[in-house]
Coordinates of C-alpha atoms and ligand atoms in Angstrom, one line a residue:
M1 CA 5.2 -45.2 -12.5
E2 CA 5.3 -43.9 -9.0
Q3 CA 2.3 -41.8 -8.1
F4 CA 3.1 -38.1 -7.7
I5 CA 2.1 -36.6 -4.5
V6 CA 2.2 -32.9 -4.1
S7 CA 4.7 -31.6 -1.6
A8 CA 2.0 -29.9 0.4
R9 CA 0.5 -33.3 1.2
K10 CA 3.7 -35.4 1.2
Y11 CA 5.4 -33.1 3.6
R12 CA 2.4 -32.3 5.8
P13 CA 3.8 -32.3 9.3
Q14 CA 3.0 -35.5 11.3
N15 CA 3.6 -34.1 14.7
F16 CA 3.7 -30.8 16.5
S17 CA 7.4 -30.4 16.5
T18 CA 7.5 -30.4 12.7
V19 CA 4.9 -27.7 12.2
V20 CA 6.6 -24.7 10.8
G21 CA 6.5 -21.3 12.4
Q22 CA 3.7 -21.9 14.9
Q23 CA 5.7 -22.8 18.0
H24 CA 3.5 -20.6 20.3
I25 CA 0.5 -22.8 19.4
T26 CA 2.1 -26.2 19.3
T27 CA 3.8 -25.7 22.6
T28 CA 0.5 -24.7 24.3
L29 CA -1.3 -27.6 22.8
K30 CA 1.3 -30.1 23.8
N31 CA 1.3 -28.8 27.4
A32 CA -2.5 -29.0 27.5
I33 CA -2.4 -32.6 26.3
R34 CA 0.3 -33.5 28.8
N35 CA -1.5 -31.9 31.7
Q36 CA -4.8 -33.3 30.5
Q37 CA -6.4 -29.8 30.5
L38 CA -7.9 -30.0 27.1
A39 CA -10.7 -27.6 26.2
H40 CA -13.6 -29.1 24.3
A41 CA -13.8 -26.4 21.7
F42 CA -11.0 -24.7 19.9
L43 CA -11.0 -21.9 17.4
F44 CA -8.0 -21.7 15.1
C45 CA -7.7 -18.4 13.3
G46 CA -5.2 -17.1 10.9
P47 CA -4.3 -16.6 7.2
R48 CA -4.7 -19.4 4.8
G49 CA -2.0 -22.0 4.4
V50 CA -0.3 -21.5 7.7
G51 CA -1.1 -24.9 9.3
K52 CA -4.5 -24.6 10.9
T53 CA -6.0 -27.8 9.5
T54 CA -2.7 -29.6 10.0
C55 CA -2.5 -28.6 13.6
A56 CA -6.2 -29.7 14.1
R57 CA -5.4 -33.1 12.6
I58 CA -2.2 -33.6 14.7
L59 CA -4.2 -32.6 17.8
A60 CA -6.9 -35.2 16.9
K61 CA -4.2 -37.9 16.3
T62 CA -2.3 -37.1 19.5
I63 CA -5.1 -37.2 21.9
N64 CA -6.2 -40.6 20.5
C65 CA -2.7 -42.0 20.5
E66 CA -2.3 -45.2 22.6
H67 CA 1.3 -44.5 23.6
P68 CA 2.0 -40.8 23.4
T69 CA 5.6 -39.8 23.9
P70 CA 6.6 -38.1 27.2
D71 CA 6.6 -34.7 25.7
G72 CA 3.1 -34.9 24.4
E73 CA 3.6 -36.1 20.8
A74 CA 1.8 -38.9 18.9
C75 CA 3.9 -42.1 18.5
N76 CA 2.9 -42.5 14.9
T77 CA 3.2 -46.3 15.3
C78 CA 0.1 -47.4 17.3
Q79 CA -3.0 -48.6 15.5
S80 CA -4.8 -45.4 16.1
C81 CA -2.0 -43.2 14.8
V82 CA -1.6 -45.5 11.7
S83 CA -5.3 -45.2 10.9
F84 CA -5.1 -41.4 11.3
N85 CA -2.1 -41.3 9.0
E86 CA -3.9 -43.4 6.5
G87 CA -6.9 -41.2 6.7
S88 CA -9.1 -44.2 7.8
S89 CA -9.8 -43.2 11.4
L90 CA -13.4 -43.1 12.4
N91 CA -12.6 -40.6 15.2
I92 CA -12.1 -37.6 13.0
H93 CA -14.8 -35.8 11.2
E94 CA -14.1 -33.0 8.9
L95 CA -16.8 -30.6 7.7
D96 CA -16.1 -28.0 5.2
A97 CA -18.5 -25.2 6.2
A98 CA -17.9 -23.4 3.0
S99 CA -20.0 -25.9 1.1
N100 CA -22.0 -27.4 4.0
N101 CA -23.3 -24.3 5.7
S102 CA -27.0 -25.0 6.2
V103 CA -28.8 -25.8 9.4
D104 CA -29.4 -29.4 8.2
D105 CA -25.6 -30.0 7.8
I106 CA -25.0 -28.9 11.3
R107 CA -27.9 -30.9 12.6
S108 CA -26.6 -34.1 11.1
L109 CA -23.2 -33.3 12.6
V110 CA -24.8 -32.8 16.0
E111 CA -26.6 -36.1 15.6
Q112 CA -23.3 -37.9 15.1
V113 CA -21.9 -36.3 18.2
R114 CA -24.3 -38.3 20.3
F115 CA -22.5 -41.6 19.6
A116 CA -19.5 -42.4 21.7
P117 CA -16.3 -43.5 19.8
Q118 CA -16.0 -47.2 19.3
A119 CA -12.2 -47.2 19.6
G120 CA -10.0 -44.5 21.0
K121 CA -10.8 -41.8 23.5
Y122 CA -12.0 -38.9 21.6
K123 CA -14.0 -38.0 18.6
V124 CA -12.7 -34.8 16.9
Y125 CA -14.9 -32.6 14.7
I126 CA -13.0 -30.2 12.5
V127 CA -15.2 -27.5 11.0
D128 CA -13.2 -25.7 8.4
E129 CA -14.1 -22.1 7.2
V130 CA -16.5 -21.9 10.1
H131 CA -17.3 -18.3 9.3
M132 CA -19.3 -19.4 6.3
L133 CA -22.0 -21.0 8.4
S134 CA -25.3 -19.3 8.2
T135 CA -26.6 -17.6 11.3
S136 CA -29.2 -20.2 11.9
A137 CA -26.6 -22.9 11.5
F138 CA -24.4 -21.2 14.1
N139 CA -27.4 -21.1 16.5
A140 CA -28.1 -24.8 16.0
F141 CA -24.5 -25.4 16.9
L142 CA -24.4 -23.3 20.0
K143 CA -25.9 -25.8 22.5
T144 CA -23.7 -28.7 21.4
L145 CA -20.6 -26.5 21.5
E146 CA -21.4 -25.4 25.0
E147 CA -22.0 -28.8 26.6
P148 CA -20.6 -31.5 24.4
P149 CA -20.3 -35.1 25.6
P150 CA -16.9 -35.6 27.3
Y151 CA -15.5 -37.6 24.4
A152 CA -16.2 -34.9 21.8
I153 CA -13.8 -32.1 20.8
F154 CA -14.6 -29.4 18.3
I155 CA -11.9 -27.6 16.4
L156 CA -13.2 -24.7 14.4
A157 CA -10.9 -23.1 11.8
T158 CA -11.4 -19.8 10.1
T159 CA -9.5 -17.2 8.1
E160 CA -11.9 -14.5 9.2
K161 CA -12.2 -14.3 12.9
H162 CA -14.2 -11.1 12.9
K163 CA -17.1 -12.9 11.2
I164 CA -17.6 -15.3 14.0
L165 CA -20.5 -14.6 16.4
P166 CA -19.4 -13.5 19.9
T167 CA -21.5 -16.3 21.3
I168 CA -19.2 -18.8 19.5
L169 CA -16.0 -17.0 20.4
S170 CA -16.8 -17.0 24.0
R171 CA -17.3 -20.8 24.0
C172 CA -13.9 -21.6 22.3
Q173 CA -10.3 -21.5 23.3
I174 CA -8.9 -19.2 20.6
F175 CA -5.5 -19.8 18.9
D176 CA -4.2 -17.2 16.5
F177 CA -1.9 -18.6 13.9
K178 CA 0.9 -16.4 12.6
R179 CA 1.9 -15.7 9.0
I180 CA 5.0 -17.9 8.4
T181 CA 8.1 -15.8 8.1
T182 CA 10.1 -15.8 4.9
Q183 CA 13.1 -17.3 6.6
D184 CA 11.0 -20.2 8.0
T185 CA 9.6 -20.8 4.6
V186 CA 13.0 -20.8 3.0
D187 CA 14.3 -23.2 5.6
H188 CA 11.4 -25.6 5.1
L189 CA 11.7 -25.4 1.3
A190 CA 15.5 -26.1 1.5
E191 CA 14.8 -29.1 3.7
I192 CA 12.3 -30.5 1.2
C193 CA 14.7 -29.9 -1.7
Q194 CA 17.4 -31.8 0.1
K195 CA 15.1 -34.7 0.8
E196 CA 13.8 -34.8 -2.8
E197 CA 17.3 -34.3 -4.2
I198 CA 16.4 -31.1 -6.0
K199 CA 19.1 -28.7 -6.8
A200 CA 18.0 -25.3 -5.8
E201 CA 19.7 -21.9 -5.5
L202 CA 19.1 -20.1 -2.3
P203 CA 17.9 -16.9 -4.0
A204 CA 15.4 -19.0 -5.9
L205 CA 13.9 -20.3 -2.7
Q206 CA 13.9 -16.7 -1.3
V207 CA 11.9 -15.5 -4.2
I208 CA 9.4 -18.3 -3.8
A209 CA 9.0 -17.6 -0.1
Q210 CA 8.4 -13.9 -0.8
K211 CA 5.9 -14.6 -3.5
S212 CA 3.9 -16.9 -1.3
E213 CA 3.5 -14.1 1.4
G214 CA 3.6 -16.4 4.4
C215 CA 1.4 -19.1 3.0
M216 CA 3.3 -22.4 3.2
R217 CA 0.8 -24.3 1.0
D218 CA 1.3 -21.7 -1.8
S219 CA 5.1 -21.9 -1.5
L220 CA 5.0 -25.7 -1.8
S221 CA 2.8 -25.7 -4.8
I222 CA 5.0 -23.1 -6.5
L223 CA 8.0 -25.3 -5.7
D224 CA 6.3 -28.3 -7.2
K225 CA 5.4 -26.4 -10.3
I226 CA 8.8 -25.0 -11.0
V227 CA 10.5 -28.3 -10.2
S228 CA 8.3 -30.1 -12.8
F229 CA 9.1 -27.4 -15.3
T230 CA 12.8 -27.3 -14.8
N231 CA 13.5 -31.0 -14.2
G232 CA 14.6 -30.4 -10.6
E233 CA 17.1 -27.6 -11.1
L234 CA 15.9 -24.4 -9.6
T235 CA 17.9 -21.3 -10.5
Y236 CA 17.2 -17.8 -9.6
K237 CA 16.6 -17.0 -13.2
N238 CA 14.2 -19.7 -14.1
T239 CA 12.3 -19.2 -10.9
L240 CA 11.7 -15.5 -11.8
E241 CA 10.6 -16.6 -15.2
H242 CA 8.0 -19.0 -14.0
L243 CA 6.7 -16.6 -11.4
N244 CA 6.5 -13.7 -13.9
I245 CA 8.6 -11.6 -11.6
L246 CA 10.9 -8.9 -12.9
D247 CA 14.5 -9.4 -11.8
A248 CA 15.4 -6.8 -9.2
D249 CA 18.5 -6.1 -11.2
Y250 CA 16.3 -4.1 -13.7
Y251 CA 15.0 -1.9 -10.9
F252 CA 18.6 -1.2 -9.8
K253 CA 19.4 -0.2 -13.4
L254 CA 16.3 2.0 -13.6
M255 CA 17.1 3.6 -10.3
D256 CA 20.6 4.4 -11.7
C257 CA 19.0 6.1 -14.7
M258 CA 16.7 8.1 -12.4
L259 CA 19.6 9.3 -10.3
N260 CA 21.7 10.3 -13.3
Q261 CA 18.7 11.9 -15.1
D262 CA 19.4 9.5 -17.9
L263 CA 15.9 9.5 -19.5
S264 CA 16.9 7.7 -22.7
G265 CA 18.5 5.0 -20.7
A266 CA 15.4 4.6 -18.6
L267 CA 13.1 4.4 -21.7
L268 CA 15.4 1.9 -23.4
L269 CA 15.4 -0.2 -20.3
Y270 CA 11.6 -0.1 -20.1
E271 CA 11.5 -1.1 -23.8
D272 CA 13.6 -4.1 -22.9
I273 CA 11.3 -5.0 -20.0
N274 CA 8.3 -4.5 -22.2
R275 CA 9.7 -6.9 -24.8
K276 CA 10.0 -9.6 -22.2
G277 CA 6.3 -9.4 -21.8
F278 CA 5.9 -7.7 -18.4
E279 CA 2.8 -5.6 -18.1
G280 CA 3.2 -1.9 -17.3
D281 CA 1.3 -2.1 -14.0
L282 CA 3.6 -4.9 -12.9
V283 CA 6.6 -2.7 -13.5
L284 CA 5.0 0.2 -11.7
N285 CA 4.1 -1.9 -8.8
G286 CA 7.5 -3.7 -8.7
F287 CA 9.3 -0.4 -8.9
A288 CA 7.2 1.1 -6.1
E289 CA 8.0 -2.0 -3.9
F290 CA 11.7 -1.5 -4.8
I291 CA 11.6 2.1 -3.7
R292 CA 9.8 1.2 -0.5
N293 CA 12.6 -1.2 0.2
L294 CA 15.1 1.6 -0.4
L295 CA 13.2 3.9 1.9
L296 CA 13.2 1.2 4.6
S297 CA 16.9 0.5 4.1
K298 CA 17.6 4.1 5.1
D299 CA 16.9 3.4 8.7
E300 CA 18.8 0.6 10.3
K301 CA 15.9 -0.2 12.7
V302 CA 13.5 -1.0 10.0
A303 CA 16.0 -2.4 7.5
S304 CA 15.1 -5.8 8.8
L305 CA 11.6 -5.4 7.4
V306 CA 13.1 -5.3 3.9
E307 CA 12.4 -8.8 2.5
V308 CA 14.7 -9.1 -0.4
V309 CA 17.0 -11.7 -1.8
E310 CA 19.9 -11.7 0.5
S311 CA 22.5 -11.2 -2.2
F312 CA 20.8 -7.9 -3.1
R313 CA 20.7 -6.5 0.5
K314 CA 24.0 -4.7 0.3
R315 CA 23.1 -3.0 -3.0
Y316 CA 19.9 -1.8 -1.5
L317 CA 21.8 -0.2 1.4
E318 CA 24.3 1.4 -0.9
I319 CA 21.7 3.0 -3.2
S320 CA 19.4 4.1 -0.4
A321 CA 22.3 5.9 1.1
S322 CA 22.8 7.9 -2.1
C323 CA 19.3 9.3 -2.4
S324 CA 17.3 11.6 0.0
T325 CA 14.2 10.5 1.8
G326 CA 12.4 13.3 0.1
Y327 CA 13.2 12.0 -3.3
L328 CA 12.1 8.4 -2.4
V329 CA 8.8 9.6 -0.9
S330 CA 8.0 11.7 -3.9
A331 CA 8.9 8.9 -6.2
L332 CA 6.6 6.6 -4.3
N333 CA 3.9 9.1 -4.7
I334 CA 4.4 9.4 -8.4
L335 CA 4.4 5.6 -8.8
A336 CA 1.3 5.1 -6.6
E337 CA -0.6 7.7 -8.6
A338 CA 0.5 6.1 -11.9
E339 CA -0.5 2.7 -10.7
I340 CA -4.0 3.9 -9.7
N341 CA -4.6 5.6 -13.0
F342 CA -3.1 2.8 -15.1
K343 CA -6.4 1.1 -15.7
S344 CA -8.0 4.1 -17.1
A345 CA -5.1 5.1 -19.3
R346 CA -5.7 4.5 -23.0
N347 CA -2.1 4.3 -24.0
K348 CA -0.7 2.1 -21.2
R349 CA 2.8 2.3 -22.5
L350 CA 2.9 6.0 -22.7
H351 CA 1.4 6.2 -19.2
V352 CA 4.2 4.2 -17.7
E353 CA 6.8 6.1 -19.7
L354 CA 5.3 9.3 -18.4
A355 CA 5.8 8.1 -14.9
L356 CA 9.4 7.2 -15.7
I357 CA 10.0 10.7 -17.2
K358 CA 8.6 12.3 -14.1
L359 CA 10.9 10.2 -12.0
C360 CA 13.9 11.1 -14.1
Y361 CA 13.4 14.8 -13.5
L362 CA 12.1 14.5 -10.0
Q363 CA 15.5 15.2 -8.4
Q364 CA 15.8 18.3 -10.4
A365 CA 12.3 19.5 -9.5
L366 CA 12.9 18.8 -5.8
S367 CA 16.2 20.8 -5.9
V368 CA 14.4 23.7 -7.6
V369 CA 12.0 23.8 -4.7
A370 CA 14.8 23.6 -2.3
D371 CA 16.6 26.3 -4.2
T372 CA 13.8 28.8 -3.9
D373 CA 13.9 28.2 -0.2
K374 CA 17.6 28.9 0.1
K375 CA 18.1 31.0 -2.9
K376 CA 21.3 32.4 -1.7
Q377 CA 23.0 29.1 -1.5
T378 CA 22.5 28.3 -5.2
D379 CA 26.2 28.0 -5.8
L380 CA 26.6 25.4 -3.1
R381 CA 24.3 23.0 -4.9
P382 CA 25.9 19.6 -4.7
L383 CA 24.5 18.2 -7.9
N384 CA 25.5 19.5 -11.3
F385 CA 22.4 19.2 -13.4
R386 CA 22.2 19.0 -17.1
V387 CA 20.5 22.0 -18.6
I388 CA 17.2 21.2 -20.2
Q389 CA 17.0 23.1 -23.5
P390 CA 13.3 23.8 -24.1
V391 CA 12.9 25.5 -20.7
R392 CA 15.5 28.1 -21.6
V393 CA 13.9 29.1 -24.9
A394 CA 11.5 31.6 -23.3
D395 CA 14.1 32.9 -21.1
T396 CA 16.1 35.9 -22.2
A397 CA 18.9 35.0 -19.9
P398 CA 22.3 34.8 -21.6
A399 CA 23.2 31.7 -23.4
N400 CA 25.6 30.7 -20.7
P401 CA 23.6 29.8 -17.6
V402 CA 26.6 29.5 -15.4
Q403 CA 27.2 33.2 -15.7
E404 CA 23.8 34.2 -14.8
K405 CA 23.3 32.2 -11.7
P406 CA 25.6 34.2 -9.4
Q407 CA 24.0 37.4 -10.6
I408 CA 20.7 36.8 -9.0
P409 CA 21.6 37.4 -5.4
V410 CA 23.8 40.3 -6.3
Q411 CA 21.3 42.2 -8.5
A412 CA 18.2 42.0 -6.6
P413 CA 18.4 41.3 -2.9
P414 CA 14.6 40.9 -2.1
V415 CA 14.3 39.2 -5.4
Q416 CA 11.4 39.9 -7.7
P417 CA 12.1 37.8 -10.7
V418 CA 8.8 38.4 -12.3
P419 CA 9.6 41.4 -14.4
K420 CA 12.9 39.9 -15.3
T421 CA 11.5 36.8 -17.0
A422 CA 8.7 38.8 -18.5
S423 CA 10.9 41.0 -20.5
G424 CA 11.5 38.3 -23.0
P425 CA 8.0 37.5 -24.2
K426 CA 7.0 41.2 -23.9
L427 CA 9.7 42.2 -26.4
I428 CA 8.6 39.5 -28.8
I429 CA 5.0 40.6 -28.7
E430 CA 6.0 44.2 -29.4
D431 CA 8.2 43.1 -32.3
Q432 CA 5.3 41.2 -33.7
L433 CA 3.0 44.2 -33.3
I434 CA 5.4 46.4 -35.2
T435 CA 5.7 44.0 -38.1
E436 CA 2.0 43.6 -38.1
K437 CA 1.4 47.3 -38.3
K438 CA 3.6 47.5 -41.3
T439 CA 2.0 44.7 -43.3
T440 CA -1.6 44.6 -42.5
A441 CA -2.1 48.3 -41.7
G442 CA -5.9 48.9 -41.9
K443 CA -7.2 45.5 -42.7
L444 CA -6.9 43.8 -39.4
G445 CA -7.5 46.9 -37.3
S446 CA -9.8 45.2 -34.8
L447 CA -7.5 42.3 -34.5
Q448 CA -4.7 44.6 -33.9
K449 CA -6.6 46.4 -31.2
L450 CA -7.4 43.1 -29.6
R451 CA -3.8 42.2 -29.6
Q452 CA -2.8 45.4 -28.2
Q453 CA -5.2 45.0 -25.4
V454 CA -4.1 41.5 -24.7
S455 CA -0.4 42.5 -24.8
S456 CA -1.1 45.4 -22.5
T457 CA -3.0 43.3 -20.0
T458 CA -0.3 40.6 -20.1
Q459 CA 2.3 43.2 -19.6
S460 CA 0.5 44.9 -16.8
S461 CA -0.3 41.6 -15.1
K462 CA 3.3 40.5 -15.4
E463 CA 4.6 43.8 -14.1
R464 CA 2.2 44.1 -11.3
S465 CA 4.2 44.1 -8.2
V466 CA 4.2 41.3 -5.7
I467 CA 1.7 41.7 -2.9
F468 CA 3.2 40.6 0.4
I469 CA 1.1 38.4 2.6
T470 CA -0.5 39.8 5.7
S471 CA -2.8 38.0 8.0
E472 CA -5.9 40.0 6.9
L473 CA -5.2 39.6 3.2
L474 CA -4.5 36.0 3.6
Q475 CA -7.7 35.4 5.5
A476 CA -9.7 37.2 2.9
A477 CA -8.2 35.2 0.1
W478 CA -8.7 32.0 2.1
Q479 CA -12.4 32.7 2.6
E480 CA -12.8 33.4 -1.1
F481 CA -11.2 30.1 -1.9
I482 CA -13.5 28.4 0.5
E483 CA -16.5 30.0 -1.2
Q484 CA -15.2 28.6 -4.5
L485 CA -15.0 25.1 -3.0
K486 CA -18.4 25.4 -1.7
M487 CA -19.8 26.4 -5.0
N488 CA -18.3 23.3 -6.5
R489 CA -19.7 21.3 -3.6
N490 CA -16.2 20.2 -2.7
P491 CA -16.2 18.4 0.6
A492 CA -12.8 19.8 1.4
A493 CA -14.4 23.1 2.2
Q494 CA -15.1 22.1 5.7
S495 CA -11.5 21.2 6.3
F496 CA -10.5 24.6 5.0
E497 CA -12.8 26.3 7.3
M498 CA -11.4 24.5 10.3
A499 CA -7.8 25.3 9.5
E500 CA -5.8 28.0 11.1
L501 CA -3.5 30.2 9.2
R502 CA -0.1 31.5 10.4
V503 CA 1.9 33.9 8.3
V504 CA 5.6 33.0 8.3
N505 CA 7.0 35.8 6.2
D506 CA 6.1 37.9 3.2
E507 CA 5.6 34.9 0.9
Q508 CA 5.2 31.9 3.1
F509 CA 2.5 30.8 5.5
T510 CA 1.5 27.7 7.5
V511 CA -1.8 26.0 7.5
V512 CA -2.5 24.4 10.9
T513 CA -5.0 21.6 10.9
P514 CA -6.3 19.6 13.8
N515 CA -5.7 16.1 12.3
N516 CA -4.4 14.1 9.5
L517 CA -7.7 13.8 7.7
Q518 CA -8.1 17.5 7.4
Q519 CA -4.5 17.8 6.3
K520 CA -5.2 15.3 3.5
F521 CA -8.3 17.2 2.3
I522 CA -6.3 20.5 2.2
D523 CA -3.4 18.8 0.6
G524 CA -5.7 17.4 -2.0
E525 CA -6.4 20.9 -3.2
R526 CA -2.8 21.9 -3.3
I527 CA -2.5 22.6 -7.0
A528 CA -5.7 24.7 -7.2
L529 CA -4.9 26.6 -4.0
T530 CA -1.4 27.3 -4.9
E531 CA -2.4 28.6 -8.3
Y532 CA -5.2 30.7 -6.8
L533 CA -3.0 32.3 -4.2
Q534 CA -0.1 32.9 -6.5
Q535 CA -2.3 34.7 -8.9
R536 CA -4.0 36.7 -6.2
F537 CA -0.7 37.8 -4.6
H538 CA 1.1 38.1 -7.9
N539 CA 3.8 36.0 -6.5
R540 CA 5.0 32.8 -8.0
R541 CA 7.2 32.2 -5.0
L542 CA 4.3 32.1 -2.6
S543 CA 4.2 28.8 -0.8
Y544 CA 2.7 27.2 2.2
Q545 CA 2.9 24.1 4.2
V546 CA 0.2 22.2 6.0
V547 CA 0.9 20.9 9.4
V548 CA -1.1 18.9 11.9
E549 CA -1.3 20.3 15.4
Q550 CA -3.7 18.9 17.8
R551 CA -5.6 21.6 19.5
E552 CA -6.9 20.4 22.9
D553 CA -10.4 21.5 22.5
L554 CA -10.7 19.9 19.1
S555 CA -8.8 16.7 19.8
I556 CA -11.2 15.8 22.5
K557 CA -14.1 16.3 20.2
I558 CA -12.6 14.3 17.5
E559 CA -11.5 11.4 19.7
A560 CA -15.0 10.7 21.0
P561 CA -16.6 8.2 18.6
L562 CA -19.7 9.5 16.9
N563 CA -23.0 7.8 17.3
S564 CA -25.1 7.0 14.2
R565 CA -27.2 10.2 14.5
E566 CA -24.1 12.4 14.7
R567 CA -22.4 10.5 11.9
F568 CA -25.5 11.1 9.7
Q569 CA -25.5 14.8 10.6
Q570 CA -21.9 15.0 9.7
L571 CA -22.5 13.3 6.4
A572 CA -25.5 15.5 5.7
E573 CA -23.5 18.6 6.3
Q574 CA -20.9 17.4 3.9
F575 CA -23.2 16.1 1.3
P576 CA -26.5 17.8 1.4
L577 CA -27.9 15.4 -1.2
I578 CA -27.9 12.6 1.4
K579 CA -30.3 14.5 3.6
D580 CA -32.4 15.2 0.6
L581 CA -32.4 11.5 -0.3
K582 CA -33.5 10.6 3.3
D583 CA -36.3 13.1 3.3
R584 CA -37.6 12.2 -0.2
L585 CA -37.6 8.5 0.5
K586 CA -38.9 9.1 4.0
L587 CA -36.0 7.0 5.4
E588 CA -35.5 6.6 9.1
L589 CA -32.2 6.2 10.8
D590 CA -31.5 2.8 12.2
Y591 CA -30.1 3.6 15.7
Ligands
ZN1 ZN1 0.2 -43.5 18.6

């Protein structure tokens, strides 16, 4: 039986021109070899599986080749090349710094460097994962790296360039490897499939390429795995199955349900997905990715960023055209939140379903918000929503909602809907009171009194007229809210203090913050703040928006980087406990 060699090894490129997706590096290296301007130390950085070690090996082979081709490639036929290809060359030394990271390992490497090569021109030392070397090992290496013998070449490879000491960086010629694009990966996989006589559908290869996220080695091992499972016939369907990816078709269907407010459809679909064995978080994540793609598809300029199976691209464009950006962004928000809280949810299934329910009624919620903004245009609403029954129960509005809607603008021009909606519950309470009086006359006297009190307060609170916003009132309310935050030791208090308030009209105002961070803090309290202000001004329609406006005096202050003392002070102001900790433990700042 023929020995099986994994594709990643079998199809490891043998010369520069076959390296996938790193032309900027291979061209430079070839030119350097041709012009004999080779540096003695290289640093190859980049994500894993994009060809760093491969390029290092090709470089080693090429500079030792006895008959290099005119354009700077190895001949792959001379003795040196053959020994390189067989892995028996003595001129290449590979050290895996992940497992050999001590000073002694480096010392023994440096020892070897002293001996000139017996055959060939260069000895090449490849140090993989060089960021794993200990600091002392790095230091032991420095001298050799700076002044190596003329026949020695060092190639350091790392996935984490930021962990390399500057002293090493400055001694190396640095090459940054790029992530391999999906298209390049697909092309390469297709080529291999052709050579291996594997039948593969293009969408299947696209899915593999996307799943491997720019790592060629991953994509090849996925290919190997699926090929061995499927006897060399890759279809879109069996690829999805093996990669545990949910077919994008499901997301399209889900989206359809969301747009049509078809809750039962969405839940049934989720049931179907669930039965197939897909975890809830996977669905949330996949759906978020799907909506992100829709969002990107809205703009032609960024539509190219959407990495989807080609045959779906048109559908993405179609659906994205039919929903608003606001809807998509809010949906993404809901999904992100659901995904974060997924782990702590007890009933995972319910948790996901809840997110789906929210998404189903999101469009309606958004249009209600839009409605209150332009209340007079209610009739022009483009979407005809289903009426949700439970909401109407408390409402005394006539059974036919269509009749009522046009009445709002006619009846009350500066609209104060509060007493209107309140009339229902009030009546009921009174009714109850009357019946109660009849039946339990004296027995429950105190309870009755209590009820009366409650009902009178609820009445009065509901009938209290709306207070219109003025700058002074708003400032006062704002300050009180800040005090509340401070009492709760909420770090957002500082952001609130820095914000500037601008009254827009009787029930709207704008919060101006100097930067995004402050905005985030203030937005984080949105629910509490809205609740607080609406109660205080007796106005359910009160709303505000938070905008970022860079004030010149502030922006300068913010842009200047803080030194460690200032940073500590800032922290201490925000979290007084830190200062306490420092004082109690008698800690000193390390400047
Ligand atoms: Zn050769």
